[in-house]
Amino acid sequence: MGSHSPVFDGGNSGNDDPWLSAARNSAAAAPPTSAMAGMSVADNAGKAGASSDNNNAYLAKEQQSGGGTANFGEPVRTGANAETYVPKINMDAAQWQLDLEDVTIKESAERGGIVFKHTNYEVNTRSFSAMVVRRYNDFFWISSYLVKRYPYRMHPNIPPKGFPDNRVKGLTRFANAILRIPFLRRDALVIQFFSNTDEFSRVVKVGNLDMDAEEFDPKEEAAGVPESEIQQTYQAFDEFYGQVTRDEEKYRTQITALEKISRYKQAIGDELNAYSDTLHVPNMPSEGSQRSTKFHVLSRAKSSLRSNLNELSMSFSDASLLDKSQGEVMKTMSAEYLRRLYDVVISMKLMMERVRLMDRSRDTQRIKERNDANVMAVTQLSSETSSGSATGPADRGGIERLERMIKEDTTELAKLEHEQRCIGVRFYQELARYKCYESFLQTHYHRFVEEQIKHHTLALNAWKQALVTADDLPTNPLHFIS
């Protein structure tokens, strides 16, 4: 197919992936974060550690601080009665670093289509060393595929087709979010999407790729975590949904606030720049020496005033540029980082809504009740037959019919219980993964505060220089007329 499909292990080795290497170096340099707080309902204030085969150093540091364990399914005690368990999730540090970007996207100069033209996008993926051309419908298709393939998991949400000015930014955020997640990064169709240079519709048709929902053994995925712990967590589903809803509102408010501050800072910069223009005194024609009135003569004080006001104008201009720069940084970096966290929250909320729709608890209860009633009916009819009170073949036929129903219900019940266990295990894991994203807040706020300090330091220097200039302005009124 003329494709470029490198072997990729989803981040388990990552030795040939510079993007993941950068992620690990970043993670190694940063202090470990206890990102599992509040994950389990065994204790509302409980905290859990986190582990993975490829994150032993991280776990060792967590153990030293009393917050981790090296084995899946083992209890972690962080208080007198608190006990939670380590879920089996990939703890590759790259997925939590929302500032890492592997994909760049730009509009292609050539539009696709013969009759109805559409916009093409050039998708450049560093880790795959590939550049492919995709259209919006291809992104939409891969998004729909992820929902079908991994219904019980969080995955990125594609931006709406509207708002073409922001579409490139939204698709870039969507693509990078996909490749941060280990299990998506090693999905065969995802690899084809980012590396196969053929048209994606053709890749899907001839690829013979697995499109069915993932299948797994819930017992194996539970990795030693007691079923009671998983069920107890799942029973608090509505409480966690409420927390996710509150997180959504919190991040939306923070993003809105930062965007308002950004516009405010840029407006201050514009007004300060306008003010600085009024301080600047243009070079005027020399005042004629033939004039006899001394008030027309440019005094030394007036000359000094003009010079110093010009210097003040430059200091004010510098301060205005710093205000506008600070506003731009808030919009392009700080608000953008929070928007990525907000996307994670929305992903979790949508996943929980899917899980709620797919929940099998009511169906399981209904079939159990029907099955129990049929078993009791068979027992009663069998008892009547053995006691000689049965009326004949009709009773025997009724027993056989009920036994068939019991067999069908038992099979259906086993299927529903398996699905429900899968839902419970995945919810337990995804809830832990959701909590881990909070570790990115350290990166976000460190850079936020660092940028504020940098801009305030530069602004302070500009205003100090302005103060020196202001102190040099002439003060004696007589000097302006002599």
Short mmCIF file of C-alpha atoms in Angstrom, two decimals:
data_model
loop_
_atom_site.label_atom_id
_atom_site.label_comp_id
_atom_site.label_asym_id
_atom_site.label_seq_id
_atom_site.Cartn_x
_atom_site.Cartn_y
_atom_site.Cartn_z
CA MET A 1 0.00 0.00 0.00
CA GLY A 2 3.03 2.25 -0.04
CA SER A 3 2.73 2.73 3.69
CA HIS A 4 5.20 3.61 6.34
CA SER A 5 4.25 1.61 9.44
CA PRO A 6 7.04 1.42 12.01
CA VAL A 7 6.89 -1.11 14.80
CA PHE A 8 5.79 0.69 17.94
CA ASP A 9 5.41 -0.74 21.42
CA GLY A 10 3.13 1.94 22.86
CA GLY A 11 5.80 3.43 25.05
CA ASN A 12 7.01 0.28 26.82
CA SER A 13 10.53 0.65 25.56
CA GLY A 14 10.61 3.97 23.71
CA ASN A 15 14.37 3.80 23.09
CA ASP A 16 13.98 4.98 19.48
CA ASP A 17 11.35 7.60 20.17
CA PRO A 18 12.84 11.04 20.89
CA TRP A 19 9.43 12.33 21.96
CA LEU A 20 9.08 9.70 24.67
CA SER A 21 12.71 10.15 25.67
CA ALA A 22 12.03 13.84 26.22
CA ALA A 23 8.99 12.91 28.27
CA ARG A 24 10.99 10.60 30.49
CA ASN A 25 13.75 13.16 30.94
CA SER A 26 11.13 15.73 31.91
CA ALA A 27 9.52 13.30 34.33
CA ALA A 28 12.87 12.38 35.85
CA ALA A 29 13.70 16.02 36.47
CA ALA A 30 10.39 16.78 38.14
CA PRO A 31 9.52 15.75 41.69
CA PRO A 32 7.12 12.79 41.93
CA THR A 33 3.48 13.66 42.40
CA SER A 34 0.92 11.62 44.33
CA ALA A 35 -1.69 11.73 41.60
CA MET A 36 -3.99 9.01 42.89
CA ALA A 37 -5.54 10.97 45.76
CA GLY A 38 -9.23 10.32 46.28
CA MET A 39 -9.30 7.49 43.73
CA SER A 40 -11.06 4.87 45.85
CA VAL A 41 -14.18 4.97 47.95
CA ALA A 42 -12.80 2.51 50.50
CA ASP A 43 -11.97 5.70 52.38
CA ASN A 44 -13.23 9.02 51.05
CA ALA A 45 -9.92 10.60 51.98
CA GLY A 46 -7.93 7.63 50.66
CA LYS A 47 -4.84 7.92 48.53
CA ALA A 48 -3.32 5.29 46.31
CA GLY A 49 0.07 4.79 44.77
CA ALA A 50 0.67 3.94 41.15
CA SER A 51 2.89 1.46 39.39
CA SER A 52 3.97 0.01 36.09
CA ASP A 53 6.76 -2.21 34.84
CA ASN A 54 8.33 0.74 33.02
CA ASN A 55 8.17 3.14 35.95
CA ASN A 56 10.11 1.48 38.77
CA ALA A 57 12.21 4.55 39.55
CA TYR A 58 9.07 6.62 39.95
CA LEU A 59 7.61 4.02 42.28
CA ALA A 60 10.78 3.81 44.34
CA LYS A 61 10.59 7.54 45.01
CA GLU A 62 6.92 7.24 45.88
CA GLN A 63 7.66 4.40 48.31
CA GLN A 64 10.27 6.51 50.07
CA SER A 65 7.64 9.20 50.59
CA GLY A 66 5.10 6.63 51.80
CA GLY A 67 2.82 6.90 48.79
CA GLY A 68 3.42 3.93 46.45
CA THR A 69 3.90 0.25 45.84
CA ALA A 70 5.62 -1.73 43.14
CA ASN A 71 2.97 -4.40 42.53
CA PHE A 72 -0.45 -4.23 40.91
CA GLY A 73 -3.32 -5.16 43.18
CA GLU A 74 -1.42 -4.75 46.45
CA PRO A 75 -3.03 -2.54 49.10
CA VAL A 76 -1.50 0.83 49.91
CA ARG A 77 -1.91 2.16 53.44
CA THR A 78 -1.55 5.90 53.89
CA GLY A 79 -3.37 6.33 57.21
CA ALA A 80 -4.65 4.47 60.24
CA ASN A 81 -7.58 2.89 58.36
CA ALA A 82 -7.06 3.98 54.76
CA GLU A 83 -6.50 1.17 52.27
CA THR A 84 -6.62 1.40 48.51
CA TYR A 85 -5.18 -0.70 45.70
CA VAL A 86 -2.89 -0.12 42.74
CA PRO A 87 -4.81 -0.42 39.45
CA LYS A 88 -3.23 -2.00 36.39
CA ILE A 89 -2.65 1.03 34.18
CA ASN A 90 0.28 2.11 32.04
CA MET A 91 2.19 4.74 34.01
CA ASP A 92 4.34 6.01 31.14
CA ALA A 93 5.07 9.60 32.14
CA ALA A 94 4.53 10.96 28.61
CA GLN A 95 0.76 10.61 28.76
CA TRP A 96 0.43 12.97 31.74
CA GLN A 97 2.70 15.66 30.21
CA LEU A 98 0.07 17.59 28.27
CA ASP A 99 2.66 20.11 27.08
CA LEU A 100 4.45 17.48 24.95
CA GLU A 101 3.55 17.66 21.29
CA ASP A 102 4.37 15.00 18.73
CA VAL A 103 2.15 16.21 15.88
CA THR A 104 2.00 19.45 13.92
CA ILE A 105 -0.87 20.16 11.50
CA LYS A 106 -1.31 22.83 8.88
CA GLU A 107 -3.72 23.41 6.02
CA SER A 108 -2.52 22.05 2.70
CA ALA A 109 -2.21 24.48 -0.16
CA GLU A 110 -4.07 22.04 -2.41
CA ARG A 111 -7.78 21.44 -1.83
CA GLY A 112 -9.20 17.95 -2.32
CA GLY A 113 -12.25 16.78 -4.24
CA ILE A 114 -13.27 16.99 -7.88
CA VAL A 115 -16.66 18.72 -7.73
CA PHE A 116 -17.10 19.52 -4.06
CA LYS A 117 -13.83 20.87 -2.74
CA HIS A 118 -12.68 20.20 0.82
CA THR A 119 -9.74 21.32 2.92
CA ASN A 120 -6.80 18.95 3.30
CA TYR A 121 -4.47 18.98 6.29
CA GLU A 122 -0.80 18.04 6.36
CA VAL A 123 -0.22 15.93 9.48
CA ASN A 124 3.44 15.74 10.50
CA THR A 125 4.25 13.16 13.20
CA ARG A 126 7.75 13.34 14.63
CA SER A 127 7.87 9.91 16.29
CA PHE A 128 6.74 8.14 13.10
CA SER A 129 8.90 10.35 10.85
CA ALA A 130 5.89 10.63 8.56
CA MET A 131 3.82 13.31 6.86
CA VAL A 132 0.34 12.34 5.70
CA VAL A 133 -2.53 14.28 4.19
CA ARG A 134 -5.90 13.95 5.91
CA ARG A 135 -9.26 15.70 5.70
CA TYR A 136 -11.60 16.53 8.57
CA ASN A 137 -13.80 13.49 7.82
CA ASP A 138 -10.75 11.24 8.38
CA PHE A 139 -10.26 12.72 11.85
CA PHE A 140 -13.97 12.29 12.53
CA TRP A 141 -13.80 8.66 11.38
CA ILE A 142 -10.86 7.82 13.66
CA SER A 143 -12.69 9.48 16.57
CA SER A 144 -15.80 7.34 15.94
CA TYR A 145 -13.62 4.25 15.64
CA LEU A 146 -12.02 4.89 19.04
CA VAL A 147 -15.46 5.09 20.68
CA LYS A 148 -16.48 1.76 19.14
CA ARG A 149 -13.16 0.05 19.76
CA TYR A 150 -12.66 1.26 23.35
CA PRO A 151 -16.15 2.04 24.69
CA TYR A 152 -15.16 1.79 28.37
CA ARG A 153 -12.11 4.06 28.11
CA MET A 154 -11.31 7.74 27.95
CA HIS A 155 -10.07 8.99 24.63
CA PRO A 156 -9.73 12.45 23.04
CA ASN A 157 -12.74 14.23 21.57
CA ILE A 158 -12.62 15.69 18.10
CA PRO A 159 -13.38 19.43 17.83
CA PRO A 160 -16.60 20.38 16.00
CA LYS A 161 -16.40 20.99 12.29
CA GLY A 162 -17.46 24.61 12.67
CA PHE A 163 -15.20 27.52 13.51
CA PRO A 164 -12.66 26.96 10.68
CA ASP A 165 -10.28 29.56 12.16
CA ASN A 166 -9.69 27.33 15.21
CA ARG A 167 -9.97 23.98 13.44
CA VAL A 168 -6.23 23.48 12.91
CA LYS A 169 -5.54 24.21 16.57
CA GLY A 170 -8.34 21.87 17.66
CA LEU A 171 -7.24 19.04 15.37
CA THR A 172 -3.64 19.47 16.55
CA ARG A 173 -4.76 19.18 20.17
CA PHE A 174 -6.86 16.11 19.27
CA ALA A 175 -4.03 14.36 17.38
CA ASN A 176 -1.45 14.99 20.10
CA ALA A 177 -3.85 13.77 22.78
CA ILE A 178 -4.27 10.47 20.89
CA LEU A 179 -0.54 9.84 20.68
CA ARG A 180 0.04 10.61 24.37
CA ILE A 181 -2.12 7.64 25.40
CA PRO A 182 -0.13 4.37 25.26
CA PHE A 183 -2.95 1.97 24.32
CA LEU A 184 -4.10 4.28 21.51
CA ARG A 185 -0.56 4.91 20.33
CA ARG A 186 -0.05 1.21 19.62
CA ASP A 187 -3.46 0.66 18.01
CA ALA A 188 -2.96 -0.66 14.46
CA LEU A 189 -5.43 1.73 12.84
CA VAL A 190 -4.07 4.74 14.74
CA ILE A 191 -0.57 3.89 13.48
CA GLN A 192 -1.94 3.69 9.94
CA PHE A 193 -3.71 7.02 10.36
CA PHE A 194 -0.51 8.84 11.29
CA SER A 195 1.98 6.97 9.09
CA ASN A 196 0.31 5.55 5.97
CA THR A 197 0.59 8.04 3.12
CA ASP A 198 -2.35 6.55 1.19
CA GLU A 199 -5.80 8.11 1.37
CA PHE A 200 -7.25 7.05 4.70
CA SER A 201 -10.53 5.81 3.19
CA ARG A 202 -8.48 3.36 1.11
CA VAL A 203 -6.44 2.32 4.15
CA VAL A 204 -9.65 1.41 5.97
CA LYS A 205 -11.07 -0.54 3.01
CA VAL A 206 -8.04 -2.69 2.27
CA GLY A 207 -6.46 -2.84 5.71
CA ASN A 208 -8.60 -5.69 7.12
CA LEU A 209 -8.21 -4.13 10.56
CA ASP A 210 -10.04 -5.13 13.74
CA MET A 211 -12.96 -2.75 14.28
CA ASP A 212 -14.78 -4.64 17.06
CA ALA A 213 -14.88 -3.55 20.68
CA GLU A 214 -11.84 -4.67 22.64
CA GLU A 215 -12.13 -7.95 24.52
CA PHE A 216 -10.24 -8.72 27.70
CA ASP A 217 -10.32 -10.90 30.78
CA PRO A 218 -11.59 -8.72 33.63
CA LYS A 219 -9.94 -10.95 36.21
CA GLU A 220 -6.55 -10.57 34.52
CA GLU A 221 -7.03 -6.82 34.10
CA ALA A 222 -8.01 -6.48 37.77
CA ALA A 223 -4.50 -7.75 38.54
CA GLY A 224 -5.19 -8.80 42.11
CA VAL A 225 -7.45 -5.92 43.11
CA PRO A 226 -10.32 -7.48 45.10
CA GLU A 227 -13.63 -7.53 43.28
CA SER A 228 -15.24 -5.93 46.33
CA GLU A 229 -12.93 -2.90 45.92
CA ILE A 230 -13.88 -2.57 42.24
CA GLN A 231 -17.59 -2.95 42.99
CA GLN A 232 -17.43 -0.46 45.84
CA THR A 233 -15.77 2.08 43.57
CA TYR A 234 -18.35 1.46 40.84
CA GLN A 235 -21.20 1.83 43.34
CA ALA A 236 -19.98 5.39 43.96
CA PHE A 237 -20.34 6.13 40.22
CA ASP A 238 -22.75 9.04 40.77
CA GLU A 239 -20.44 10.63 43.34
CA PHE A 240 -17.52 10.50 40.92
CA TYR A 241 -19.71 11.83 38.11
CA GLY A 242 -20.56 14.78 40.33
CA GLN A 243 -16.86 15.38 40.97
CA VAL A 244 -16.09 15.29 37.24
CA THR A 245 -18.92 17.76 36.61
CA ARG A 246 -17.45 20.08 39.25
CA ASP A 247 -14.01 19.73 37.62
CA GLU A 248 -15.58 20.70 34.29
CA GLU A 249 -17.05 23.86 35.78
CA LYS A 250 -13.80 24.67 37.61
CA TYR A 251 -11.59 24.45 34.53
CA ARG A 252 -14.12 26.28 32.37
CA THR A 253 -14.14 29.15 34.89
CA GLN A 254 -10.33 29.21 35.05
CA ILE A 255 -9.99 29.25 31.25
CA THR A 256 -12.54 32.06 30.95
CA ALA A 257 -10.75 34.04 33.68
CA LEU A 258 -7.35 33.67 31.99
CA GLU A 259 -8.78 34.70 28.63
CA LYS A 260 -10.33 37.80 30.23
CA ILE A 261 -7.04 38.64 31.97
CA SER A 262 -5.24 38.16 28.65
CA ARG A 263 -7.56 40.61 26.88
CA TYR A 264 -7.26 42.99 29.84
CA LYS A 265 -3.46 42.88 29.74
CA GLN A 266 -3.39 43.44 26.00
CA ALA A 267 -5.83 46.35 26.33
CA ILE A 268 -3.62 47.89 29.03
CA GLY A 269 -0.64 47.47 26.70
CA ASP A 270 -2.48 49.21 23.85
CA GLU A 271 -3.54 52.13 26.05
CA LEU A 272 -0.09 52.46 27.59
CA ASN A 273 1.39 52.51 24.09
CA ALA A 274 -1.05 55.24 23.08
CA TYR A 275 -0.02 57.19 26.18
CA SER A 276 3.68 56.76 25.35
CA ASP A 277 3.05 58.26 21.89
CA THR A 278 1.81 61.47 23.49
CA LEU A 279 5.04 61.78 25.49
CA HIS A 280 7.22 61.58 22.41
CA VAL A 281 8.16 65.06 21.20
CA PRO A 282 9.02 65.12 17.50
CA ASN A 283 12.00 67.09 16.28
CA MET A 284 10.78 70.66 15.78
CA PRO A 285 12.38 73.32 13.53
CA SER A 286 14.90 75.30 15.47
CA GLU A 287 13.31 78.36 17.02
CA GLY A 288 14.40 81.48 15.20
CA SER A 289 17.14 83.49 16.84
CA GLN A 290 15.75 86.62 15.13
CA ARG A 291 12.74 86.63 17.47
CA SER A 292 13.16 89.22 20.15
CA THR A 293 10.72 87.86 22.73
CA LYS A 294 12.61 85.62 25.10
CA PHE A 295 9.57 83.37 25.65
CA HIS A 296 10.10 82.08 22.11
CA VAL A 297 13.63 80.97 22.90
CA LEU A 298 14.04 77.25 23.68
CA SER A 299 15.41 77.25 27.21
CA ARG A 300 17.78 74.60 28.50
CA ALA A 301 15.06 73.35 30.88
CA LYS A 302 12.64 72.97 27.98
CA SER A 303 15.26 71.17 25.94
CA SER A 304 16.01 68.84 28.88
CA LEU A 305 12.28 68.23 29.37
CA ARG A 306 11.84 67.19 25.75
CA SER A 307 14.79 64.82 25.90
CA ASN A 308 13.63 63.19 29.15
CA LEU A 309 10.03 62.89 27.95
CA ASN A 310 11.29 61.05 24.88
CA GLU A 311 13.16 58.65 27.17
CA LEU A 312 10.01 58.24 29.29
CA SER A 313 8.07 57.49 26.13
CA MET A 314 10.45 54.63 25.36
CA SER A 315 10.15 53.25 28.91
CA PHE A 316 6.34 53.43 28.70
CA SER A 317 6.48 51.74 25.32
CA ASP A 318 8.63 48.94 26.75
CA ALA A 319 6.14 48.47 29.60
CA SER A 320 3.25 48.35 27.11
CA LEU A 321 5.00 45.63 25.08
CA LEU A 322 5.55 43.60 28.24
CA ASP A 323 1.85 43.87 29.17
CA LYS A 324 0.81 42.71 25.71
CA SER A 325 3.39 39.92 25.79
CA GLN A 326 2.12 38.78 29.19
CA GLY A 327 -1.43 38.72 27.86
CA GLU A 328 -0.37 36.71 24.82
CA VAL A 329 1.46 34.15 26.99
CA MET A 330 -1.61 33.75 29.18
CA LYS A 331 -3.73 33.04 26.11
CA THR A 332 -1.37 30.82 24.13
CA MET A 333 0.26 28.85 26.95
CA SER A 334 -1.52 29.05 30.31
CA ALA A 335 -5.09 28.98 28.99
CA GLU A 336 -4.10 26.38 26.38
CA TYR A 337 -2.70 24.04 29.05
CA LEU A 338 -5.89 24.37 31.07
CA ARG A 339 -7.91 23.72 27.92
CA ARG A 340 -6.08 20.43 27.49
CA LEU A 341 -6.93 19.47 31.06
CA TYR A 342 -10.50 20.54 30.35
CA ASP A 343 -10.52 18.18 27.35
CA VAL A 344 -9.48 15.33 29.66
CA VAL A 345 -12.39 16.17 31.97
CA ILE A 346 -14.83 16.16 29.04
CA SER A 347 -13.38 12.83 27.86
CA MET A 348 -13.96 11.36 31.31
CA LYS A 349 -17.49 12.73 31.47
CA LEU A 350 -18.42 11.34 28.05
CA MET A 351 -16.88 7.97 28.96
CA MET A 352 -18.96 7.87 32.14
CA GLU A 353 -22.09 8.71 30.16
CA ARG A 354 -21.34 5.81 27.78
CA VAL A 355 -20.77 3.51 30.74
CA ARG A 356 -24.06 4.60 32.28
CA LEU A 357 -25.88 3.72 29.05
CA MET A 358 -24.10 0.35 28.79
CA ASP A 359 -24.59 -0.58 32.44
CA ARG A 360 -26.02 -4.11 32.71
CA SER A 361 -27.08 -4.04 36.36
CA ARG A 362 -30.82 -3.73 35.70
CA ASP A 363 -30.81 -6.34 32.93
CA THR A 364 -28.82 -8.67 35.16
CA GLN A 365 -31.23 -8.21 38.06
CA ARG A 366 -34.27 -8.74 35.81
CA ILE A 367 -32.92 -11.98 34.34
CA LYS A 368 -31.85 -13.21 37.77
CA GLU A 369 -35.35 -12.69 39.12
CA ARG A 370 -36.91 -14.40 36.11
CA ASN A 371 -34.42 -17.25 36.32
CA ASP A 372 -35.06 -17.73 40.05
CA ALA A 373 -38.82 -17.80 39.40
CA ASN A 374 -38.37 -20.40 36.65
CA VAL A 375 -36.16 -22.55 38.87
CA MET A 376 -38.80 -22.45 41.59
CA ALA A 377 -41.50 -23.36 39.03
CA VAL A 378 -39.46 -26.32 37.77
CA THR A 379 -38.87 -27.49 41.33
CA GLN A 380 -42.58 -27.27 42.08
CA LEU A 381 -43.61 -29.09 38.91
CA SER A 382 -40.96 -31.78 39.46
CA SER A 383 -42.23 -32.24 43.02
CA GLU A 384 -45.80 -32.64 41.77
CA THR A 385 -44.67 -35.16 39.15
CA SER A 386 -42.79 -37.27 41.70
CA SER A 387 -45.76 -37.21 44.09
CA GLY A 388 -48.15 -38.41 41.39
CA SER A 389 -50.27 -35.27 41.33
CA ALA A 390 -49.14 -34.25 37.83
CA THR A 391 -51.79 -34.27 35.11
CA GLY A 392 -49.68 -35.81 32.36
CA PRO A 393 -47.47 -34.95 29.36
CA ALA A 394 -48.49 -31.31 29.50
CA ASP A 395 -46.66 -30.89 32.81
CA ARG A 396 -43.60 -32.62 31.43
CA GLY A 397 -43.63 -30.29 28.42
CA GLY A 398 -43.90 -27.30 30.77
CA ILE A 399 -40.87 -28.48 32.70
CA GLU A 400 -38.85 -28.88 29.51
CA ARG A 401 -39.87 -25.41 28.33
CA LEU A 402 -38.88 -23.88 31.64
CA GLU A 403 -35.55 -25.74 31.62
CA ARG A 404 -34.79 -24.33 28.14
CA MET A 405 -35.57 -20.85 29.42
CA ILE A 406 -33.35 -21.42 32.45
CA LYS A 407 -30.50 -22.54 30.21
CA GLU A 408 -30.91 -19.52 27.91
CA ASP A 409 -31.16 -17.16 30.86
CA THR A 410 -28.10 -18.71 32.51
CA THR A 411 -26.10 -18.18 29.30
CA GLU A 412 -27.38 -14.63 28.94
CA LEU A 413 -26.74 -13.95 32.61
CA ALA A 414 -23.13 -15.13 32.35
CA LYS A 415 -22.65 -12.83 29.34
CA LEU A 416 -24.17 -9.83 31.12
CA GLU A 417 -22.18 -10.46 34.31
CA HIS A 418 -18.98 -10.68 32.23
CA GLU A 419 -19.79 -7.37 30.54
CA GLN A 420 -20.58 -5.79 33.89
CA ARG A 421 -17.27 -6.98 35.35
CA CYS A 422 -15.49 -5.53 32.31
CA ILE A 423 -17.26 -2.21 32.83
CA GLY A 424 -16.36 -2.20 36.53
CA VAL A 425 -12.68 -2.99 35.97
CA ARG A 426 -12.28 -0.43 33.19
CA PHE A 427 -14.06 2.23 35.22
CA TYR A 428 -11.72 1.53 38.15
CA GLN A 429 -8.69 1.88 35.85
CA GLU A 430 -9.94 4.95 33.98
CA LEU A 431 -10.81 6.70 37.21
CA ALA A 432 -7.22 6.17 38.35
CA ARG A 433 -5.91 7.41 35.00
CA TYR A 434 -8.14 10.47 35.24
CA LYS A 435 -6.74 11.30 38.67
CA CYS A 436 -3.18 10.96 37.38
CA TYR A 437 -3.69 13.83 34.95
CA GLU A 438 -3.72 16.19 37.92
CA SER A 439 0.04 15.66 38.11
CA PHE A 440 0.28 18.03 35.13
CA LEU A 441 -0.87 20.90 37.33
CA GLN A 442 2.66 21.15 38.74
CA THR A 443 4.04 21.80 35.24
CA HIS A 444 1.24 24.23 34.44
CA TYR A 445 1.53 26.34 37.57
CA HIS A 446 5.31 26.26 37.63
CA ARG A 447 5.40 27.75 34.14
CA PHE A 448 2.52 30.12 34.88
CA VAL A 449 4.27 31.58 37.94
CA GLU A 450 7.65 31.56 36.18
CA GLU A 451 6.22 33.61 33.30
CA GLN A 452 4.58 36.03 35.74
CA ILE A 453 7.89 36.53 37.57
CA LYS A 454 9.77 37.02 34.30
CA HIS A 455 7.33 39.62 32.97
CA HIS A 456 7.01 41.41 36.30
CA THR A 457 10.81 41.54 36.65
CA LEU A 458 11.20 43.03 33.17
CA ALA A 459 8.33 45.44 33.83
CA LEU A 460 9.88 46.45 37.16
CA ASN A 461 13.18 47.21 35.41
CA ALA A 462 11.34 49.29 32.80
CA TRP A 463 9.54 51.30 35.47
CA LYS A 464 12.75 51.74 37.49
CA GLN A 465 14.39 53.18 34.40
CA ALA A 466 11.36 55.43 33.95
CA LEU A 467 11.71 56.58 37.56
CA VAL A 468 15.34 57.56 37.01
CA THR A 469 14.30 59.53 33.93
CA ALA A 470 11.39 61.15 35.78
CA ASP A 471 13.71 62.28 38.57
CA ASP A 472 15.89 64.02 35.95
CA LEU A 473 13.04 66.23 34.75
CA PRO A 474 13.71 69.94 35.48
CA THR A 475 11.80 71.25 38.50
CA ASN A 476 12.65 74.96 38.75
CA PRO A 477 9.88 77.03 37.08
CA LEU A 478 12.24 79.94 36.37
CA HIS A 479 14.49 77.72 34.29
CA PHE A 480 11.68 77.40 31.72
CA ILE A 481 11.65 81.15 31.00
CA SER A 482 15.31 82.02 31.30
#
